[in-house]
GROMACS .gro file of C-alpha atoms in nm:
model
  220
    1MET     CA    1   0.367   0.953  -1.004
    2ILE     CA    2   0.195   0.663  -1.225
    3ALA     CA    3   0.198   0.650  -1.573
    4ALA     CA    4   0.130   0.321  -1.794
    5ARG     CA    5   0.034   0.263  -2.102
    6ASP     CA    6  -0.089  -0.018  -2.254
    7LEU     CA    7  -0.012  -0.262  -2.014
    8SER     CA    8  -0.076  -0.595  -1.987
    9PHE     CA    9   0.001  -0.895  -1.781
   10ALA     CA   10  -0.083  -1.281  -1.756
   11TYR     CA   11  -0.046  -1.517  -1.437
   12PRO     CA   12   0.170  -1.831  -1.604
   13GLY     CA   13  -0.076  -2.112  -1.693
   14GLY     CA   14  -0.340  -1.913  -1.833
   15GLY     CA   15  -0.650  -1.769  -1.678
   16PHE     CA   16  -0.667  -1.430  -1.511
   17ALA     CA   17  -0.495  -1.190  -1.759
   18LEU     CA   18  -0.515  -0.779  -1.743
   19LYS     CA   19  -0.486  -0.507  -2.003
   20VAL     CA   20  -0.489  -0.124  -1.891
   21PRO     CA   21  -0.438   0.068  -2.190
   22ALA     CA   22  -0.382   0.423  -1.994
   23LEU     CA   23  -0.344   0.511  -1.646
   24ASP     CA   24  -0.243   0.867  -1.514
   25VAL     CA   25  -0.199   0.947  -1.128
   26ALA     CA   26  -0.065   1.276  -1.064
   27PRO     CA   27   0.205   1.358  -0.776
   28SER     CA   28  -0.033   1.417  -0.408
   29GLU     CA   29  -0.308   1.294  -0.564
   30ARG     CA   30  -0.603   1.040  -0.391
   31VAL     CA   31  -0.736   0.828  -0.611
   32GLY     CA   32  -1.000   0.545  -0.518
   33VAL     CA   33  -1.014   0.227  -0.709
   34ILE     CA   34  -1.368   0.045  -0.745
   35GLY     CA   35  -1.501  -0.239  -0.952
   36PRO     CA   36  -1.589  -0.586  -0.936
   37SER     CA   37  -1.385  -0.856  -0.744
   38GLY     CA   38  -1.189  -1.061  -0.987
   39THR     CA   39  -1.107  -0.758  -1.241
   40GLY     CA   40  -0.745  -0.725  -1.157
   41LYS     CA   41  -0.746  -0.413  -0.929
   42THR     CA   42  -0.477  -0.566  -0.666
   43THR     CA   43  -0.278  -0.719  -0.996
   44LEU     CA   44  -0.269  -0.300  -1.095
   45LEU     CA   45  -0.157  -0.253  -0.725
   46ASN     CA   46   0.121  -0.550  -0.737
   47LEU     CA   47   0.238  -0.387  -1.066
   48VAL     CA   48   0.272  -0.071  -0.972
   49ALA     CA   49   0.482  -0.182  -0.646
   50GLY     CA   50   0.720  -0.374  -0.878
   51MET     CA   51   0.594  -0.674  -0.728
   52VAL     CA   52   0.514  -0.836  -1.060
   53ARG     CA   53   0.660  -0.706  -1.413
   54ALA     CA   54   0.427  -0.649  -1.661
   55ASP     CA   55   0.455  -0.879  -1.992
   56ALA     CA   56   0.383  -0.585  -2.212
   57GLY     CA   57   0.371  -0.153  -2.205
   58ALA     CA   58   0.521   0.092  -2.040
   59LEU     CA   59   0.490   0.153  -1.660
   60THR     CA   60   0.675   0.430  -1.499
   61VAL     CA   61   0.651   0.486  -1.146
   62ALA     CA   62   0.810   0.826  -0.933
   63GLY     CA   63   1.039   0.858  -1.228
   64SER     CA   64   1.149   0.491  -1.269
   65ASP     CA   65   1.071   0.274  -1.554
   66LEU     CA   66   0.946  -0.011  -1.422
   67SER     CA   67   1.014  -0.263  -1.733
   68THR     CA   68   1.429  -0.209  -1.679
   69LEU     CA   69   1.462  -0.280  -1.361
   70ASP     CA   70   1.570  -0.603  -1.229
   71ASP     CA   71   1.400  -0.830  -0.924
   72ALA     CA   72   1.665  -0.668  -0.726
   73ALA     CA   73   1.642  -0.282  -0.843
   74ARG     CA   74   1.246  -0.325  -0.825
   75ARG     CA   75   1.282  -0.453  -0.449
   76ARG     CA   76   1.523  -0.113  -0.348
   77PHE     CA   77   1.265   0.056  -0.568
   78ARG     CA   78   0.970  -0.063  -0.356
   79ALA     CA   79   1.145  -0.049  -0.029
   80THR     CA   80   1.247   0.339  -0.073
   81HIS     CA   81   0.955   0.448  -0.267
   82VAL     CA   82   0.653   0.245  -0.182
   83GLY     CA   83   0.387   0.216   0.093
   84PHE     CA   84   0.181  -0.101   0.043
   85ILE     CA   85  -0.129  -0.192   0.296
   86PHE     CA   86  -0.202  -0.551   0.177
   87GLN     CA   87  -0.538  -0.713   0.163
   88ASN     CA   88  -0.424  -1.002   0.382
   89PHE     CA   89  -0.220  -0.802   0.620
   90ALA     CA   90   0.134  -1.000   0.541
   91LEU     CA   91   0.236  -0.974   0.874
   92VAL     CA   92   0.517  -1.174   1.013
   93ASP     CA   93   0.379  -1.433   1.240
   94TYR     CA   94   0.696  -1.461   1.456
   95LEU     CA   95   0.719  -1.101   1.502
   96ASN     CA   96   0.513  -0.845   1.728
   97ALA     CA   97   0.343  -0.544   1.633
   98TYR     CA   98   0.627  -0.358   1.661
   99GLU     CA   99   0.874  -0.553   1.494
  100ASN     CA  100   0.625  -0.610   1.223
  101ILE     CA  101   0.579  -0.238   1.179
  102LEU     CA  102   0.960  -0.190   1.164
  103TYR     CA  103   0.979  -0.490   0.951
  104PRO     CA  104   1.068  -0.262   0.616
  105TYR     CA  105   1.373  -0.155   0.771
  106ARG     CA  106   1.508  -0.519   0.831
  107VAL     CA  107   1.456  -0.612   0.501
  108GLY     CA  108   1.478  -0.315   0.271
  109LEU     CA  109   1.755  -0.209   0.074
  110GLY     CA  110   1.872   0.179   0.130
  111LEU     CA  111   1.657   0.175   0.451
  112ARG     CA  112   1.833   0.268   0.790
  113LEU     CA  113   1.662   0.198   1.117
  114ASP     CA  114   1.777   0.484   1.415
  115ALA     CA  115   1.594   0.608   1.690
  116GLN     CA  116   1.387   0.884   1.500
  117VAL     CA  117   1.264   0.555   1.300
  118ARG     CA  118   1.146   0.368   1.603
  119ASP     CA  119   1.009   0.682   1.760
  120ARG     CA  120   0.803   0.749   1.445
  121ALA     CA  121   0.692   0.398   1.484
  122ARG     CA  122   0.547   0.420   1.812
  123ALA     CA  123   0.389   0.731   1.744
  124LEU     CA  124   0.205   0.577   1.449
  125ALA     CA  125   0.097   0.291   1.677
  126GLU     CA  126  -0.010   0.577   1.947
  127ALA     CA  127  -0.235   0.706   1.654
  128CYS     CA  128  -0.358   0.406   1.529
  129GLY     CA  129  -0.496   0.325   1.883
  130ILE     CA  130  -0.251  -0.029   1.917
  131ALA     CA  131   0.030   0.131   2.124
  132HIS     CA  132  -0.067  -0.074   2.390
  133ARG     CA  133  -0.053  -0.373   2.122
  134LEU     CA  134   0.299  -0.356   2.054
  135LYS     CA  135   0.445  -0.669   2.194
  136SER     CA  136   0.162  -0.883   2.084
  137HIS     CA  137   0.206  -1.145   1.765
  138PRO     CA  138  -0.038  -1.137   1.513
  139ALA     CA  139  -0.227  -1.456   1.623
  140ALA     CA  140  -0.322  -1.235   1.959
  141LEU     CA  141  -0.436  -0.919   1.742
  142SER     CA  142  -0.800  -0.885   1.630
  143GLY     CA  143  -0.855  -0.851   1.261
  144GLY     CA  144  -0.845  -0.489   1.327
  145GLU     CA  145  -0.576  -0.474   1.518
  146GLN     CA  146  -0.361  -0.652   1.221
  147GLN     CA  147  -0.456  -0.415   0.994
  148ARG     CA  148  -0.384  -0.107   1.180
  149VAL     CA  149  -0.013  -0.277   1.236
  150ALA     CA  150  -0.042  -0.284   0.866
  151ILE     CA  151  -0.123   0.052   0.806
  152CYS     CA  152   0.133   0.185   1.013
  153ARG     CA  153   0.441  -0.022   0.834
  154ALA     CA  154   0.318   0.069   0.532
  155LEU     CA  155   0.355   0.462   0.665
  156VAL     CA  156   0.673   0.401   0.879
  157THR     CA  157   0.922   0.451   0.590
  158GLN     CA  158   0.736   0.803   0.475
  159PRO     CA  159   0.666   0.697   0.126
  160LYS     CA  160   0.623   0.918  -0.186
  161LEU     CA  161   0.341   0.649  -0.310
  162ILE     CA  162   0.094   0.467  -0.075
  163LEU     CA  163  -0.101   0.164  -0.231
  164ALA     CA  164  -0.366   0.053  -0.025
  165ASP     CA  165  -0.556  -0.253  -0.129
  166GLU     CA  166  -0.885  -0.243   0.114
  167ALA     CA  167  -0.708  -0.053   0.391
  168THR     CA  168  -1.039  -0.016   0.627
  169GLY     CA  169  -1.223  -0.349   0.546
  170ASN     CA  170  -1.183  -0.485   0.850
  171LEU     CA  171  -1.237  -0.161   1.086
  172ASP     CA  172  -1.560  -0.093   1.229
  173PRO     CA  173  -1.741   0.254   1.096
  174GLU     CA  174  -1.590   0.515   1.386
  175THR     CA  175  -1.204   0.335   1.370
  176LYS     CA  176  -1.250   0.338   0.962
  177GLU     CA  177  -1.297   0.748   0.955
  178ALA     CA  178  -1.028   0.763   1.187
  179ILE     CA  179  -0.757   0.572   1.006
  180LEU     CA  180  -0.878   0.743   0.657
  181ASP     CA  181  -0.783   1.072   0.866
  182LEU     CA  182  -0.474   0.927   0.976
  183LEU     CA  183  -0.368   0.788   0.651
  184PHE     CA  184  -0.447   1.131   0.435
  185ASP     CA  185  -0.285   1.338   0.662
  186ARG     CA  186   0.021   1.151   0.653
  187ALA     CA  187   0.010   1.146   0.256
  188SER     CA  188  -0.013   1.530   0.306
  189ASP     CA  189   0.246   1.573   0.534
  190MET     CA  190   0.490   1.381   0.340
  191GLN     CA  191   0.351   1.491  -0.011
  192ALA     CA  192   0.261   1.111  -0.071
  193THR     CA  193  -0.004   0.986  -0.353
  194VAL     CA  194  -0.246   0.741  -0.236
  195LEU     CA  195  -0.420   0.486  -0.493
  196ALA     CA  196  -0.649   0.298  -0.304
  197VAL     CA  197  -0.862  -0.031  -0.411
  198THR     CA  198  -1.171  -0.038  -0.202
  199HIS     CA  199  -1.538  -0.179  -0.177
  200ASP     CA  200  -1.674   0.080   0.046
  201HIS     CA  201  -1.831   0.342  -0.142
  202ASP     CA  202  -1.872   0.541   0.170
  203LEU     CA  203  -1.542   0.680   0.169
  204LEU     CA  204  -1.508   0.794  -0.209
  205PRO     CA  205  -1.614   1.147  -0.138
  206ARG     CA  206  -1.301   1.180   0.049
  207PHE     CA  207  -1.090   1.052  -0.241
  208ASP     CA  208  -0.986   1.317  -0.528
  209ARG     CA  209  -1.101   1.098  -0.793
  210VAL     CA  210  -1.261   0.759  -0.846
  211ILE     CA  211  -1.183   0.513  -1.120
  212ASP     CA  212  -1.418   0.238  -1.198
  213PHE     CA  213  -1.168  -0.038  -1.283
  214ALA     CA  214  -1.481  -0.202  -1.533
  215THR     CA  215  -1.418   0.063  -1.733
  216LEU     CA  216  -1.050   0.143  -1.727
  217ARG     CA  217  -0.893  -0.256  -1.825
  218GLN     CA  218  -0.998  -0.391  -2.140
  219PRO     CA  219  -1.097  -0.723  -2.221
  220ALA     CA  220  -0.813  -0.982  -2.238
   0.00000   0.00000   0.00000
């Protein structure tokens, strides 16, 4: 599902730079990523999602060579292949929770919003315990509720690759386990790959494999 070789990226203006000699993630694998803050874990997810383009190296995701895709093609790829759970939720303030869950269908090329999708959105909200909050806007939701909306949004397109950046960071322990169960159950149903950044080491036994990013990357 993911194959990276000699991957490098640096933000314009200097400062942070990332170098990853090699990374392989198999289809349907559940991989946790740990490591100190500031080492580039979120940047790696952004590269895999095609949100930013590597400066050098090879990166193939779901059979697509991301280095050959222009911005529009990467957006189309992301809409049809990737579900991204952002650390800061990235909800749209003027949309209610239900509309935020369906947001990928408003902007994603190649996605068709129909009754089946709407039913799936409601079912995900029910499973996440936020069905009663679907008409609420982000400002009226708690951090944990916003996080669950973001998780529903990432899953509603039934992606083959789920990227999660601290997906359970704002949840209490009991809810955290329930949401991780939902995430992994849906991934199994869709035969999807999960690549998840987490600082919660209590969750690591749930993954097939754990990558310590401090040892994966090279000094820039």
